[in-house]
Amino acid sequence: IGSQVGDELRDQGGLALLVAAIAIMLYLWMRFEWRLATGALLALVHDVLIVLGIFAWLQINFDLTVLAAILAVIGYSLNDTIVVSDRIRENFRKIRKVKIVE
């Protein structure tokens, strides 16, 4: 972590990510089903961990630019997840009588 970003970013950033994850989970739970919300949150965590793993593996300094990149990944991943979940919900409405496996 560079000189711009210190202990305060680590502490408050971790707290902000936790609050944001809970808010995202609640939003998706209200908008879709709890299964889709759980899957969306796991996909979001997966995407962020992959990006952080690549930055750690390449030993790139963690500064505000990297933080902005991670926030962009979260935004794109969440947008993609909402689009896919909406399509799943539409398809469930069209074929309501068919079992989930089919």
Tab-separated table of C-alpha atoms in Angstrom:
chain	number	residue	atom	x	y	z
A	1	ILE	CA	0.000	0.000	0.000
A	2	GLY	CA	1.413	3.334	-1.031
A	3	SER	CA	1.774	6.459	1.034
A	4	GLN	CA	-1.564	7.863	-0.199
A	5	VAL	CA	-3.472	4.909	1.083
A	6	GLY	CA	-2.886	3.848	4.664
A	7	ASP	CA	-4.490	2.130	7.595
A	8	GLU	CA	-7.603	4.271	7.330
A	9	LEU	CA	-8.306	3.011	3.808
A	10	ARG	CA	-7.830	-0.580	4.877
A	11	ASP	CA	-10.151	-0.280	7.863
A	12	GLN	CA	-12.844	1.872	6.330
A	13	GLY	CA	-12.545	0.194	2.927
A	14	GLY	CA	-13.139	-3.227	4.455
A	15	LEU	CA	-16.122	-1.917	6.381
A	16	ALA	CA	-17.492	-0.232	3.249
A	17	LEU	CA	-17.146	-3.459	1.253
A	18	LEU	CA	-18.987	-5.395	3.957
A	19	VAL	CA	-21.826	-2.861	4.101
A	20	ALA	CA	-21.994	-2.752	0.290
A	21	ALA	CA	-22.140	-6.564	0.086
A	22	ILE	CA	-25.012	-6.631	2.569
A	23	ALA	CA	-26.847	-3.868	0.683
A	24	ILE	CA	-26.345	-5.665	-2.637
A	25	MET	CA	-27.588	-8.909	-1.118
A	26	LEU	CA	-30.707	-7.211	0.271
A	27	TYR	CA	-31.449	-5.477	-3.026
A	28	LEU	CA	-31.081	-8.653	-5.056
A	29	TRP	CA	-33.071	-10.627	-2.483
A	30	MET	CA	-35.969	-8.182	-2.760
A	31	ARG	CA	-35.770	-7.936	-6.557
A	32	PHE	CA	-35.130	-11.615	-7.303
A	33	GLU	CA	-35.011	-14.817	-5.266
A	34	TRP	CA	-32.580	-15.486	-2.426
A	35	ARG	CA	-30.856	-18.182	-4.530
A	36	LEU	CA	-30.068	-15.707	-7.280
A	37	ALA	CA	-28.928	-13.136	-4.726
A	38	THR	CA	-26.557	-15.613	-3.107
A	39	GLY	CA	-25.166	-16.642	-6.484
A	40	ALA	CA	-24.714	-13.010	-7.482
A	41	LEU	CA	-22.798	-12.206	-4.304
A	42	LEU	CA	-20.565	-15.261	-4.723
A	43	ALA	CA	-19.860	-14.298	-8.344
A	44	LEU	CA	-19.055	-10.756	-7.229
A	45	VAL	CA	-16.617	-11.976	-4.575
A	46	HIS	CA	-15.077	-14.370	-7.108
A	47	ASP	CA	-14.462	-11.604	-9.640
A	48	VAL	CA	-12.882	-9.298	-7.077
A	49	LEU	CA	-10.654	-12.059	-5.677
A	50	ILE	CA	-9.408	-12.921	-9.164
A	51	VAL	CA	-8.445	-9.294	-9.831
A	52	LEU	CA	-6.808	-8.900	-6.409
A	53	GLY	CA	-4.975	-12.192	-6.917
A	54	ILE	CA	-3.560	-11.015	-10.227
A	55	PHE	CA	-2.423	-7.735	-8.665
A	56	ALA	CA	-0.831	-9.619	-5.762
A	57	TRP	CA	0.825	-12.154	-8.070
A	58	LEU	CA	2.326	-9.390	-10.217
A	59	GLN	CA	3.253	-7.441	-7.041
A	60	ILE	CA	1.602	-4.242	-8.232
A	61	ASN	CA	1.318	-1.505	-5.595
A	62	PHE	CA	-2.179	-0.981	-4.235
A	63	ASP	CA	-3.083	2.678	-4.713
A	64	LEU	CA	-6.173	4.691	-5.519
A	65	THR	CA	-6.058	3.710	-9.197
A	66	VAL	CA	-6.190	0.021	-8.301
A	67	LEU	CA	-9.040	0.708	-5.892
A	68	ALA	CA	-10.940	2.451	-8.689
A	69	ALA	CA	-10.297	-0.537	-10.961
A	70	ILE	CA	-11.667	-2.926	-8.345
A	71	LEU	CA	-14.757	-0.764	-7.910
A	72	ALA	CA	-15.218	-0.802	-11.706
A	73	VAL	CA	-15.009	-4.613	-11.694
A	74	ILE	CA	-17.651	-4.710	-8.950
A	75	GLY	CA	-19.927	-2.426	-10.968
A	76	TYR	CA	-19.609	-4.377	-14.213
A	77	SER	CA	-19.977	-7.719	-12.462
A	78	LEU	CA	-23.079	-6.566	-10.613
A	79	ASN	CA	-24.626	-5.155	-13.787
A	80	ASP	CA	-23.987	-8.399	-15.661
A	81	THR	CA	-25.419	-10.451	-12.799
A	82	ILE	CA	-28.598	-8.373	-12.680
A	83	VAL	CA	-29.107	-8.745	-16.437
A	84	VAL	CA	-28.636	-12.521	-16.273
A	85	SER	CA	-30.888	-12.861	-13.220
A	86	ASP	CA	-33.587	-10.829	-14.947
A	87	ARG	CA	-33.422	-13.137	-17.967
A	88	ILE	CA	-33.713	-16.180	-15.711
A	89	ARG	CA	-36.757	-14.667	-14.025
A	90	GLU	CA	-38.356	-13.918	-17.417
A	91	ASN	CA	-37.780	-17.488	-18.576
A	92	PHE	CA	-39.305	-18.882	-15.369
A	93	ARG	CA	-42.433	-16.817	-16.048
A	94	LYS	CA	-42.700	-18.074	-19.635
A	95	ILE	CA	-42.392	-21.753	-18.758
A	96	ARG	CA	-43.960	-21.792	-15.301
A	97	LYS	CA	-45.363	-25.327	-15.628
A	98	VAL	CA	-42.032	-26.896	-16.562
A	99	LYS	CA	-39.799	-28.211	-13.782
A	100	ILE	CA	-36.606	-26.317	-12.994
A	101	VAL	CA	-34.368	-29.149	-14.209
A	102	GLU	CA	-36.042	-29.111	-17.625
